[in-house]
Short mmCIF file of C-alpha atoms in Angstrom, two decimals:
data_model
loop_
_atom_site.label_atom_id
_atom_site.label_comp_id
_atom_site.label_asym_id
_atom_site.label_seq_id
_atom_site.Cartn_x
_atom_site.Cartn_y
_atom_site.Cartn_z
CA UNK A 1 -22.12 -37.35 4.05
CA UNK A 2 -21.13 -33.28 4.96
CA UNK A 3 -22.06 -32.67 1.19
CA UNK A 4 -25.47 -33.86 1.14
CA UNK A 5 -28.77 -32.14 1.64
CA UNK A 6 -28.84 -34.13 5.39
CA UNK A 7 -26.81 -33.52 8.18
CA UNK A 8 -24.85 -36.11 8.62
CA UNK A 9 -25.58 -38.77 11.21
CA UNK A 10 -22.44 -37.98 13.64
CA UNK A 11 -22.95 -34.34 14.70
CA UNK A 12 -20.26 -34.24 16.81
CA UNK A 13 -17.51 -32.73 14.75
CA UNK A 14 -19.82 -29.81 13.34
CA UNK A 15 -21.10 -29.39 16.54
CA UNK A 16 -17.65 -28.85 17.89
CA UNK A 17 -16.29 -26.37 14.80
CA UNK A 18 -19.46 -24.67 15.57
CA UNK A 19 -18.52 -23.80 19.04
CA UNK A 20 -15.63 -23.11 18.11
CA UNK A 21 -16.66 -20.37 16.11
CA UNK A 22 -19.54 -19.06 18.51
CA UNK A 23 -16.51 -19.00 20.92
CA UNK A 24 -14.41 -16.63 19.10
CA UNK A 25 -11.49 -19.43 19.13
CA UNK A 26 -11.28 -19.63 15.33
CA UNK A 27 -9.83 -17.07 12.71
CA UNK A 28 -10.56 -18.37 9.51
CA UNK A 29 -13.47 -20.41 8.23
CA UNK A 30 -14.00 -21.92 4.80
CA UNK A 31 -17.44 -23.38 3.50
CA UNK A 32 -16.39 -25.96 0.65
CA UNK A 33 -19.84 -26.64 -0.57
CA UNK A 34 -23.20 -24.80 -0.20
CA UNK A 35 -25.19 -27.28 2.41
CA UNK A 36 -22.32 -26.46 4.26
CA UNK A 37 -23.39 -23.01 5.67
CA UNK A 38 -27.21 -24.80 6.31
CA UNK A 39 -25.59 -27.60 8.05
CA UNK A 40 -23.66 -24.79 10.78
CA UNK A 41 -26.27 -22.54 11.07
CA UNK A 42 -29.01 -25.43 12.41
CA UNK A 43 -26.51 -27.25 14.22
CA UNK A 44 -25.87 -23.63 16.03
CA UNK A 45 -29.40 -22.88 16.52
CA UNK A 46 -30.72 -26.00 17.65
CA UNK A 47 -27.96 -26.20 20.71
CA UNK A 48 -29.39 -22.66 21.52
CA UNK A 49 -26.12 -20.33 20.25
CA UNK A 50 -26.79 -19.42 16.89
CA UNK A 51 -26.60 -15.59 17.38
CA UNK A 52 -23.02 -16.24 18.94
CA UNK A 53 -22.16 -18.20 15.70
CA UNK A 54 -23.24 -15.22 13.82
CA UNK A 55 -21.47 -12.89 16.03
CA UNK A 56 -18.32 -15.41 16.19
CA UNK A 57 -18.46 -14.98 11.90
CA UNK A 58 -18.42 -11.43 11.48
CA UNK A 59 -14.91 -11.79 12.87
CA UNK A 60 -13.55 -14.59 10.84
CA UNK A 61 -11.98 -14.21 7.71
CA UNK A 62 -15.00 -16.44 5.79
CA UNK A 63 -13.95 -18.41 2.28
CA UNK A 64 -16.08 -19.73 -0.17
CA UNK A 65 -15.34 -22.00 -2.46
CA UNK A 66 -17.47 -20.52 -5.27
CA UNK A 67 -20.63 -18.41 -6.14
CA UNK A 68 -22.74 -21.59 -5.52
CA UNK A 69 -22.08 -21.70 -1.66
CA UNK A 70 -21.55 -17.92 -1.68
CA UNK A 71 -25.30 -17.51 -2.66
CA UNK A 72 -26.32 -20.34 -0.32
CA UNK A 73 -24.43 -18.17 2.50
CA UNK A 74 -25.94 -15.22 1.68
CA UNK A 75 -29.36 -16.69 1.51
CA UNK A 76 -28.64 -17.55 5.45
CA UNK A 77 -27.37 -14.37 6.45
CA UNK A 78 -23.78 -14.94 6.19
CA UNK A 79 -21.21 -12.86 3.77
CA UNK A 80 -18.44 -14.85 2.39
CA UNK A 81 -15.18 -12.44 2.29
CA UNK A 82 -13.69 -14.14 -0.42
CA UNK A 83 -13.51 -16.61 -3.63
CA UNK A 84 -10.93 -18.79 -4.92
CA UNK A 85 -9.89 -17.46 -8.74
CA UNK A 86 -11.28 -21.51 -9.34
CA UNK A 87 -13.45 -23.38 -7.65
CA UNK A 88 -11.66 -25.99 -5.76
CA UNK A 89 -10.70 -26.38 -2.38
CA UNK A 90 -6.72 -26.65 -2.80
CA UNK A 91 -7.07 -22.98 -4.63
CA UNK A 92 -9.45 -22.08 -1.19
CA UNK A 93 -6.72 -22.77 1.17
CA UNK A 94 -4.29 -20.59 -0.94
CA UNK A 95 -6.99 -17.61 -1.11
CA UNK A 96 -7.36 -18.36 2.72
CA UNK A 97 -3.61 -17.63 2.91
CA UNK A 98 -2.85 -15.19 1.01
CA UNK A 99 -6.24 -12.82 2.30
CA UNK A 100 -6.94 -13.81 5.80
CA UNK A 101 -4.75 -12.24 8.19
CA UNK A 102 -5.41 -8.81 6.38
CA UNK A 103 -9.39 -9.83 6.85
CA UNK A 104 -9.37 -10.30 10.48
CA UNK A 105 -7.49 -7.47 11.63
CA UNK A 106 -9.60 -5.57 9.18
CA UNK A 107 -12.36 -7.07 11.68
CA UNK A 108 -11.35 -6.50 14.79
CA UNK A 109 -9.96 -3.71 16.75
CA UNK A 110 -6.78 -3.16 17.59
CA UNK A 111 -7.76 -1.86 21.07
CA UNK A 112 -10.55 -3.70 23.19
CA UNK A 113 -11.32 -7.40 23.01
CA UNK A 114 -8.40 -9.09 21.76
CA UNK A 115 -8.58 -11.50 18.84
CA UNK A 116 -7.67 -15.07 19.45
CA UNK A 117 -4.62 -16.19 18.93
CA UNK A 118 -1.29 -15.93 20.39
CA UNK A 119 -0.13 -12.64 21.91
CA UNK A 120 2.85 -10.57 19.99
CA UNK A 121 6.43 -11.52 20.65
CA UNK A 122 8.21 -8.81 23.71
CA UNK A 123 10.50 -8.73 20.67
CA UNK A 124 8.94 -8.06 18.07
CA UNK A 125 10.55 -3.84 18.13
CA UNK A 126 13.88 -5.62 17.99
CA UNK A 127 12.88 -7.34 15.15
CA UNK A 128 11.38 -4.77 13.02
CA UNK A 129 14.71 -2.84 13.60
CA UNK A 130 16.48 -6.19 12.43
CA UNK A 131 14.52 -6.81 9.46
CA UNK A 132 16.44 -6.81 6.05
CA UNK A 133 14.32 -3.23 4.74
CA UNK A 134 15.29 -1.60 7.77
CA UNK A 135 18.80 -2.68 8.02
CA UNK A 136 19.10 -1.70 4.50
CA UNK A 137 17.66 1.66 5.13
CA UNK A 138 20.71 1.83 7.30
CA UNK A 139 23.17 0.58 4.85
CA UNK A 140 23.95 -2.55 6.91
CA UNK A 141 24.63 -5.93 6.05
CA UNK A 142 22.21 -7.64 5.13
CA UNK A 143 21.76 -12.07 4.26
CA UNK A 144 19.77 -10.52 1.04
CA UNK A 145 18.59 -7.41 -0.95
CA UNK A 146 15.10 -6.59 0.86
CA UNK A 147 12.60 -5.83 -2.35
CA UNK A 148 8.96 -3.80 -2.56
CA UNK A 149 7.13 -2.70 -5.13
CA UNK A 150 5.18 0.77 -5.66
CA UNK A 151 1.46 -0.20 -6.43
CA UNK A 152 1.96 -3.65 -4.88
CA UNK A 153 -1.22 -3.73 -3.57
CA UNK A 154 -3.79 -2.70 -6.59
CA UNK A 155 -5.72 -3.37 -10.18
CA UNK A 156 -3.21 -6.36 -11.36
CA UNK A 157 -4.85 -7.97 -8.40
CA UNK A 158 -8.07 -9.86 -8.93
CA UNK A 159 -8.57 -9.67 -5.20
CA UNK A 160 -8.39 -5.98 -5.15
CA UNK A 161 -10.68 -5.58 -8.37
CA UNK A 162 -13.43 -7.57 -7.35
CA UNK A 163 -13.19 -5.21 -3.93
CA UNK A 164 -13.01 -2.53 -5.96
CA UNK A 165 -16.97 -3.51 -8.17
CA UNK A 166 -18.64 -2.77 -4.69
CA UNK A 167 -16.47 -0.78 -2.74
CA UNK A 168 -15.52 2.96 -4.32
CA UNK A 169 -11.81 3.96 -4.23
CA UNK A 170 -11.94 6.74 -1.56
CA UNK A 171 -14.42 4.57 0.71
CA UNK A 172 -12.34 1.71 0.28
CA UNK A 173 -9.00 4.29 1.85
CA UNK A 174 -11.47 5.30 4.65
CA UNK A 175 -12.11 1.75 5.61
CA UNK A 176 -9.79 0.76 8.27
CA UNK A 177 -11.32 -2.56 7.63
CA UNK A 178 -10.71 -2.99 4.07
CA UNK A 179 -6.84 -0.81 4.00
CA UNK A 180 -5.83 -3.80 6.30
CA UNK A 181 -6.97 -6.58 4.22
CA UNK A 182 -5.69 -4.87 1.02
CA UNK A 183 -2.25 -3.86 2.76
CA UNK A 184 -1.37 -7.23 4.39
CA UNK A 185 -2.74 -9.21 1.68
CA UNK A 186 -0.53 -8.10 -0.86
CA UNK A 187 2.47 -8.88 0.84
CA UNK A 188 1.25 -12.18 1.80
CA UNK A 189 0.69 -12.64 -1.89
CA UNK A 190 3.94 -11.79 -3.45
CA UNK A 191 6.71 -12.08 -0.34
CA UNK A 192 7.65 -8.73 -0.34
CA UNK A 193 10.21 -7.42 2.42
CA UNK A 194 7.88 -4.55 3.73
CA UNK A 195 4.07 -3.21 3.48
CA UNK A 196 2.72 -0.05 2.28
CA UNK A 197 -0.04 1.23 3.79
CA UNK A 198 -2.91 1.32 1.30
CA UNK A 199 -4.35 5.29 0.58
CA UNK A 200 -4.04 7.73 -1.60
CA UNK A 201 -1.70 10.64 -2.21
CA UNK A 202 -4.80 13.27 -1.95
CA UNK A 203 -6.78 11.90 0.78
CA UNK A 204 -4.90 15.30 2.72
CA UNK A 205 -6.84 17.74 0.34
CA UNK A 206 -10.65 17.50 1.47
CA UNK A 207 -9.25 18.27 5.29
CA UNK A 208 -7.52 20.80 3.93
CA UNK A 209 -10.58 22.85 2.46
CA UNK A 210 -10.32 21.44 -1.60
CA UNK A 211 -12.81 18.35 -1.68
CA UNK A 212 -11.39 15.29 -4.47
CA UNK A 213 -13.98 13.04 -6.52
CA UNK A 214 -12.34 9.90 -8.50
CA UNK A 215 -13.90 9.69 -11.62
CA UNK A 216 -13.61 6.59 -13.44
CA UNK A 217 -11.06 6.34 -16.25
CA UNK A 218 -10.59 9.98 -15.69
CA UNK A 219 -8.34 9.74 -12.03
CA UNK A 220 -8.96 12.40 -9.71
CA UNK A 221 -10.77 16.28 -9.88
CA UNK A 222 -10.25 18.58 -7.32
CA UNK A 223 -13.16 20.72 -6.52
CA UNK A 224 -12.51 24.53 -6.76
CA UNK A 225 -8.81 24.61 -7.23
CA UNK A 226 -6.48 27.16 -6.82
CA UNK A 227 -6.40 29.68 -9.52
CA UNK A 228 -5.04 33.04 -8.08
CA UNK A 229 -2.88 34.21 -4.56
CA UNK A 230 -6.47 34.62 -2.71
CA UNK A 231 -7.18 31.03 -2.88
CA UNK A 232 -4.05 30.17 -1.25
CA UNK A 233 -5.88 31.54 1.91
CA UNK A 234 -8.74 28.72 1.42
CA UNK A 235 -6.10 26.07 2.57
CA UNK A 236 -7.07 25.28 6.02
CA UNK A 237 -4.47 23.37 8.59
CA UNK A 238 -4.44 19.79 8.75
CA UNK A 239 -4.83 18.03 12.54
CA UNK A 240 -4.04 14.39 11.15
CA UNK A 241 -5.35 12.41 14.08
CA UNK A 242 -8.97 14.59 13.74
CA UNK A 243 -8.64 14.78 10.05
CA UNK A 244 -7.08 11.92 8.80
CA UNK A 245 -7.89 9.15 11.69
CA UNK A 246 -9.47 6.64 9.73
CA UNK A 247 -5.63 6.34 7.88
CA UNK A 248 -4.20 6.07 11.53
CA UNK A 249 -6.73 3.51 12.23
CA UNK A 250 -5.83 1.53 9.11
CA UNK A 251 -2.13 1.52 9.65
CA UNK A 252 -2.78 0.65 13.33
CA UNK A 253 -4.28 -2.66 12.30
CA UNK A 254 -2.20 -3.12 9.74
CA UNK A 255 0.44 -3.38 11.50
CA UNK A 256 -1.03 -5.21 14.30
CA UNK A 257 -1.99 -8.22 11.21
CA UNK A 258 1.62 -7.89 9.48
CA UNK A 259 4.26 -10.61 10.79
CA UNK A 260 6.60 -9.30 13.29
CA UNK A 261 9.44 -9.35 10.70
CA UNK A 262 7.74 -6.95 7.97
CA UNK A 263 7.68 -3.22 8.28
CA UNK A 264 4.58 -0.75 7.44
CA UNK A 265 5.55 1.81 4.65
CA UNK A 266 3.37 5.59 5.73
CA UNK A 267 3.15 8.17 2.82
CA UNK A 268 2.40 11.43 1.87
CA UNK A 269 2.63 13.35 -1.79
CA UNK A 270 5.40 16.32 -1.94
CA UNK A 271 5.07 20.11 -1.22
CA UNK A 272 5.11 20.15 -5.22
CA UNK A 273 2.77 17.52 -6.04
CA UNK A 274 0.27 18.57 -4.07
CA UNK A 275 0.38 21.92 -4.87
CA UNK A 276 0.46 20.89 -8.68
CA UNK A 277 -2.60 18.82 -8.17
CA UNK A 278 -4.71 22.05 -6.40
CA UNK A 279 -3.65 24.25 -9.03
CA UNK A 280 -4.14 22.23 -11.99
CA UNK A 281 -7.42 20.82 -10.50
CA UNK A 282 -6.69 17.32 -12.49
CA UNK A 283 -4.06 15.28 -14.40
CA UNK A 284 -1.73 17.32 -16.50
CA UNK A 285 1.36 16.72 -18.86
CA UNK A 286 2.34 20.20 -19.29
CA UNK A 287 1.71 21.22 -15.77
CA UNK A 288 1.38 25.08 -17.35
CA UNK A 289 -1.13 26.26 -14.89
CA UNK A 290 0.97 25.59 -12.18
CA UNK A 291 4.43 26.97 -13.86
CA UNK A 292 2.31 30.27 -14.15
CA UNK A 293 1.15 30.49 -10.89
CA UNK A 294 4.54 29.98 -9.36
CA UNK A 295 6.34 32.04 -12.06
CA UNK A 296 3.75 35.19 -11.58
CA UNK A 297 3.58 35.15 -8.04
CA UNK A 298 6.26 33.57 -5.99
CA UNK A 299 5.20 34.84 -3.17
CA UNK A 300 1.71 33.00 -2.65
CA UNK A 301 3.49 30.21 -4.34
CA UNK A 302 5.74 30.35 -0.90
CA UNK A 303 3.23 30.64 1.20
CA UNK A 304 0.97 27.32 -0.56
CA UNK A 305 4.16 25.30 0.34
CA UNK A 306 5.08 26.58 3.38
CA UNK A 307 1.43 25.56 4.91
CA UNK A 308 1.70 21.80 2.77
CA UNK A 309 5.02 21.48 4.11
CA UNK A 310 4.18 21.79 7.36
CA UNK A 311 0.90 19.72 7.03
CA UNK A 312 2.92 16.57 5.56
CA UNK A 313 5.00 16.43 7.89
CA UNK A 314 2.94 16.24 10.41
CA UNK A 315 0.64 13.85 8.72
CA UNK A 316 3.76 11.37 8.28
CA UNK A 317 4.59 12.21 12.37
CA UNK A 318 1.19 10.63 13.06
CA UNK A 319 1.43 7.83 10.85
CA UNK A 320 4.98 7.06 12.19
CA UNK A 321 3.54 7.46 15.93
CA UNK A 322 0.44 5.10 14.69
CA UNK A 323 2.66 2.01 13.85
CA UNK A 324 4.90 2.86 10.36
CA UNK A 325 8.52 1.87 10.51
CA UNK A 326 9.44 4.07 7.71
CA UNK A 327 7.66 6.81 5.35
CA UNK A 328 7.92 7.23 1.93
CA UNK A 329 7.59 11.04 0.21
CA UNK A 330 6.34 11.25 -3.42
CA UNK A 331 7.10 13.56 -5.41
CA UNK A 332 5.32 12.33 -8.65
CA UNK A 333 5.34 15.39 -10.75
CA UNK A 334 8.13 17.14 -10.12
CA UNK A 335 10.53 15.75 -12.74
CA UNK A 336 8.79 18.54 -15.10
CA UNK A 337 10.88 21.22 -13.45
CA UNK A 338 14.21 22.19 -14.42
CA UNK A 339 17.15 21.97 -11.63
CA UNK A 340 17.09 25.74 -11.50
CA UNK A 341 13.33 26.20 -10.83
CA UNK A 342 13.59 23.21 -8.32
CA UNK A 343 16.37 24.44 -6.22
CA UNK A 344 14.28 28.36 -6.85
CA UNK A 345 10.70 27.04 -5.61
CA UNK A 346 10.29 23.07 -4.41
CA UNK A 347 14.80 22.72 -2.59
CA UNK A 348 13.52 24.54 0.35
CA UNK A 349 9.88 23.59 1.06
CA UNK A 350 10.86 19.77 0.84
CA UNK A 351 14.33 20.41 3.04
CA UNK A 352 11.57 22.03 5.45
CA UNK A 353 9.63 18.48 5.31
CA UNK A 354 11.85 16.17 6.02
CA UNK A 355 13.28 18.27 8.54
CA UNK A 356 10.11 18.14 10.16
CA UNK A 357 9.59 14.14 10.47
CA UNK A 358 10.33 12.10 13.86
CA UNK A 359 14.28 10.93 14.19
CA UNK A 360 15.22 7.65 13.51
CA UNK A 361 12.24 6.93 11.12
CA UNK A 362 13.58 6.32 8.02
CA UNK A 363 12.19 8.28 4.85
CA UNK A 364 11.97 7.68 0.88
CA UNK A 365 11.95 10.35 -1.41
CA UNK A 366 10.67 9.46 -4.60
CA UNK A 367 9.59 11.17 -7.80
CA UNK A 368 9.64 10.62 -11.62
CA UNK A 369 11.45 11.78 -14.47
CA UNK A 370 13.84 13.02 -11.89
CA UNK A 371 17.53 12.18 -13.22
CA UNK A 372 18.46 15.81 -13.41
CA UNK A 373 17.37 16.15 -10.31
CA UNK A 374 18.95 13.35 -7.57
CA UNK A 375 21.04 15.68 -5.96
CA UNK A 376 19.07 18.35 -5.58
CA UNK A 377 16.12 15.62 -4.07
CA UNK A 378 19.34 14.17 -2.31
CA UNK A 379 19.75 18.23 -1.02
CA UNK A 380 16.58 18.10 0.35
CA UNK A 381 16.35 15.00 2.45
CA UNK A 382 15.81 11.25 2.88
CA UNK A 383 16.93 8.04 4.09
CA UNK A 384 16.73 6.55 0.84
CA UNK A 385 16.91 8.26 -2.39
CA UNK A 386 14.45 6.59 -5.33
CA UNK A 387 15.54 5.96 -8.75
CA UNK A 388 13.34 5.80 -11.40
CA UNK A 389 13.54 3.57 -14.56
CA UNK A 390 14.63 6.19 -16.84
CA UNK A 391 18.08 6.73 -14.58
CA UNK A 392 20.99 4.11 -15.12
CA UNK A 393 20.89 3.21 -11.24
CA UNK A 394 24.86 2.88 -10.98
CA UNK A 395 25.40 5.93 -12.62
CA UNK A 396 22.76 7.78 -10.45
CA UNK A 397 24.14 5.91 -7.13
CA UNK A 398 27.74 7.17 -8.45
CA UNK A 399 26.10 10.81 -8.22
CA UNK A 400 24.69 10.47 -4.72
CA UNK A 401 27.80 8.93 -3.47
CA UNK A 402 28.00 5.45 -2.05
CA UNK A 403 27.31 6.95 1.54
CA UNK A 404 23.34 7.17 0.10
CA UNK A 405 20.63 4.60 0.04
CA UNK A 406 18.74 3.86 -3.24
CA UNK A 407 15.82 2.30 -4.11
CA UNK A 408 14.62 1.53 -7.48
CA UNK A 409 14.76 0.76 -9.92
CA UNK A 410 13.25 -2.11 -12.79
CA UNK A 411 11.30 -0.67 -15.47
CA UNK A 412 7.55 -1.78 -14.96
CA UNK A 413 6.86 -2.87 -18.38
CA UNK A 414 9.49 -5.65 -17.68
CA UNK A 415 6.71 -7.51 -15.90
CA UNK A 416 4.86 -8.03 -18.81
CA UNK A 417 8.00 -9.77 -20.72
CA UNK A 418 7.81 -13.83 -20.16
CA UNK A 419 8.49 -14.96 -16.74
CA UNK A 420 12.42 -16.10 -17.97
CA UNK A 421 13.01 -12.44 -18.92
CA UNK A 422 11.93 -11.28 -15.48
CA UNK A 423 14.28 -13.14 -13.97
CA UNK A 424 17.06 -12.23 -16.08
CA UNK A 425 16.12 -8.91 -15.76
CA UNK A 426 16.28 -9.26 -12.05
CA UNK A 427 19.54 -10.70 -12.20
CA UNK A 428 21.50 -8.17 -14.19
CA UNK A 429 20.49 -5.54 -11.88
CA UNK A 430 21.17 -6.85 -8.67
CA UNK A 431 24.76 -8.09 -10.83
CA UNK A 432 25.26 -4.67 -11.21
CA UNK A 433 24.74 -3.63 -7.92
CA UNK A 434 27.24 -6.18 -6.75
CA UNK A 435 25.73 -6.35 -2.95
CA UNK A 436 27.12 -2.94 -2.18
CA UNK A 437 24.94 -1.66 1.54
CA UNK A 438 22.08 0.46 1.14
CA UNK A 439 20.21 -0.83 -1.82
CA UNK A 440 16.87 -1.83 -1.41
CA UNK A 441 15.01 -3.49 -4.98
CA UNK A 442 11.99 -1.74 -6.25
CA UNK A 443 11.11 -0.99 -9.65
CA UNK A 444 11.31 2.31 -11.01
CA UNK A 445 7.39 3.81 -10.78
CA UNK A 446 4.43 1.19 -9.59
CA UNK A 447 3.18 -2.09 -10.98
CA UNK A 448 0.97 -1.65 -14.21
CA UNK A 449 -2.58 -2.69 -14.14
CA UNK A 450 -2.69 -6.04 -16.22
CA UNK A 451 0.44 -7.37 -14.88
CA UNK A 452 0.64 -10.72 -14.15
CA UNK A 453 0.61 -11.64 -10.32
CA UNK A 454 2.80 -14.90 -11.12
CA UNK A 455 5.51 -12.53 -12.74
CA UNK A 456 4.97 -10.49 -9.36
CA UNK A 457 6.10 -13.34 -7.71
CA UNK A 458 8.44 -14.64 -9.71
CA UNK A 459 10.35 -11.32 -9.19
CA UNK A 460 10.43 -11.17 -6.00
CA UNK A 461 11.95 -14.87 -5.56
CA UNK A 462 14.44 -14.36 -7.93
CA UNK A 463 15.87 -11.14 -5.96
CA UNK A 464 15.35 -12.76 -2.79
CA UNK A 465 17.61 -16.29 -4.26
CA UNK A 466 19.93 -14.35 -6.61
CA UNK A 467 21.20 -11.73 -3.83
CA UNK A 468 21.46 -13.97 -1.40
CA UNK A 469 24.97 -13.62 0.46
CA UNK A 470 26.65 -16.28 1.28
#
């Protein structure tokens, strides 16, 4: 009789779960029907611990299975962290799943009381280091072709949507909380080989004196940007651990929630990019304000990327020291540059960035639009050289030299083709690729909002079974 209005006549099992709870022994708890929560909460209160059950709830990862018993939770005091995309409890256990590691170590801290559980393997360095993204990184062996997607954790997600109704973007990156659930439940979701930590290429601007606001439908403004050489003094140095901690914070329990076998991603935008973005003050698709600026006066051009340089690469230093096994280096506008204005303005600013990250990290450099430009990005560092969808990948690897590792590089819009075509899709690149070292499957920019999470999947299995050496 759990589902009636009663309690049912033998106690003993609630009783039990709720000491359980009260005790800080259980991770995840899911209420199936509403009386459920009403049922706890005076079982709790009339054995005398119902503010430890409370206290033992704020760090569980709490399902409901539907607004019904959400509402009846709330109505007791209790905040359900999640709903099932249907109301039933076999789609509950798979929310539970795919959400609820990311959810606890959202909740607790890293440092202090430890959560329950068992403790981390003394191996678990060794097996970072041996995990398929990082030996690929490497170009070693590996049993399979390690795969991630750009934008795996975002809008094509219903999880991350209905975050994103109460939770603003820019709150949600300074939630150490919240970039844990959304980083580690995306690759519980889809089976990707590594994590990216969830934040934003411009979260380095406010620190740095030029304030960002994220308007909807409209992406991001910059407040006051950079319109002649005086406002190049405005830019103020960025301390990443004082500035930036809450992004430490979130990688820290990020990776303290991701399986032992799964690397964290860090990232930062380009020299370039960012400078693009404080010049133009918004999106552009001419990028003419900043082609003026660093045409007219090349020296305060200089000196902007000189002082982003050297704040990047510091910021990626502290991520890498705060628990990311590799970075990743957008450069997201640069393809609008001619090879002769990027080896003139961007060749030595980025060479100065990479030169400036921690040894034996590995590092992605990334940007769109860039086929003319590979081995000039190749010039200027990396681990891993990313190819976007426009680029033939064999013909671009050809140009790097086999002695480079790529990453890329499906066309996005592929995802929204039938789940058959994916596959095939899938197929004939890795074919392509014929299992030569170094390549690690991506696609060629991030995942589109509206693409289906099943097609998500589906992609990732098929690279996982159709690479598989052996």
């Amino acid at each position: 009789p759990v589902y009636r209005w009663a309690l049912p006549e033998d106690l003993a099992p609630l009783t039990a779960a709720a000491r359980e709870i009260a005790g800080g022994r259980a991770d995840v708890v899911l209420f199936t029907a509403a009386a459920q929560g009403a049922h706890l909460v005076k079982v709790a209160q009339t054995e005398g611990f119902g503010r430890a059950l409370r206290a033992g709830l704020a760090g569980c990862a709490v399902g409901s299975v539907g607004p019904t018993t959400t509402a009846e939770l709330r109505e007791l005091g209790l905040d359900a962290d999640f709903e099932p995309d249907h109301p039933k409890m076999g789609h509950l256990v798979l929310a539970a799943g795919a959400r609820a590691r990311g959810i606890v170590a959202g909740k607790r801290p890293v440092s202090g009381v430890a959560p329950s559980g068992p403790a981390p393997a003394p191996d678990a360095g060794a097996r970072l280091g041996d995990s398929v993204f990082m030996k690929a990184c490497r170009r070693e062996a590996v049993p399979y072709t390690p795969v991630w997607l750009m934008r795996q954790a975002g809008r094509y997600m219903k999880e991350y949507r209905l975050l994103r109704e109460s939770v603003p973007f820019l709150d949600l990156c300074r939630r150490p909380d919240l970039v844990a659930e959304v980083t580690v439940g995306a690759v519980e979701r889809i089976g990707v080989d590594a994590a990216i930590v969830f934040s934003d290429l411009l979260v380095v601007c406010e620190p740095m004196g030029f304030p960002v606001a994220y308007t909807k439908g409209d992406g991001p403004v910059i407040t006051g940007p950079i319109r002649a050489a005086r406002d190049v003094d405005r830019l103020r140095d960025l301390d990443p651990d004082r500035d930036l901690g809450y992004v430490m914070e979130g990688i820290r329990r990020s990776r303290a929630a991701l399986a032992p076998d799964i690397p964290l991603i860090g990232f930062a935008g380009a020299p370039f990019t960012l400078a693009s973005y404080l010049i133009e003050g918004e999106g552009s698709r001419s990028f003419a304000r900043t082609k003026a600026f660093m045409y007219a006066d090349p020296g305060a051009w200089n000196a902007l990327l000189v002082r982003l340089a050297d704040g990047v690469a510091r910021y990626l230093t502290a991520q890498a020291a705060a628990g990311a096994q590799a970075v990743q280096v957008f450069d997201s506008w640069v393809g609008c540059l001619s090879p002769d204005d990027y080896r003139r303005f961007v060749l030595p600013h980025t060479r100065a960035l990479f030169a400036g990250l921690p040894a034996g990290v590995p590092s992605i450099h990334f940007g769109t639009g860039t086929t003319t430009l590979l081995p000039l990005m190749q010039e200027a560092g990396g681990t891993v050289i990313g190819v976007d969808w426009h680029a033939d990948l064999l013909e671009a690897w050809d140009r790097l030299g086999a002695g480079t590792a790529v990453m890329g590089n499906l066309d996005p819009a592929v995802l929204f083709a039938p789940e058959a075509e994916v596959r095939t899709q899938a197929r004939r690149l890795l074919d392509r690729v014929a299992g030569r070292p170094g390549h690690i499957f991506n696609l060629g920019h991030g995942i589109l909002p509206g693409t289906k999470v099943d097609h998500v999947r589906a992609l990732v299995d098929e690279v996982h079974a159709a690479s598989r050496r052996g």
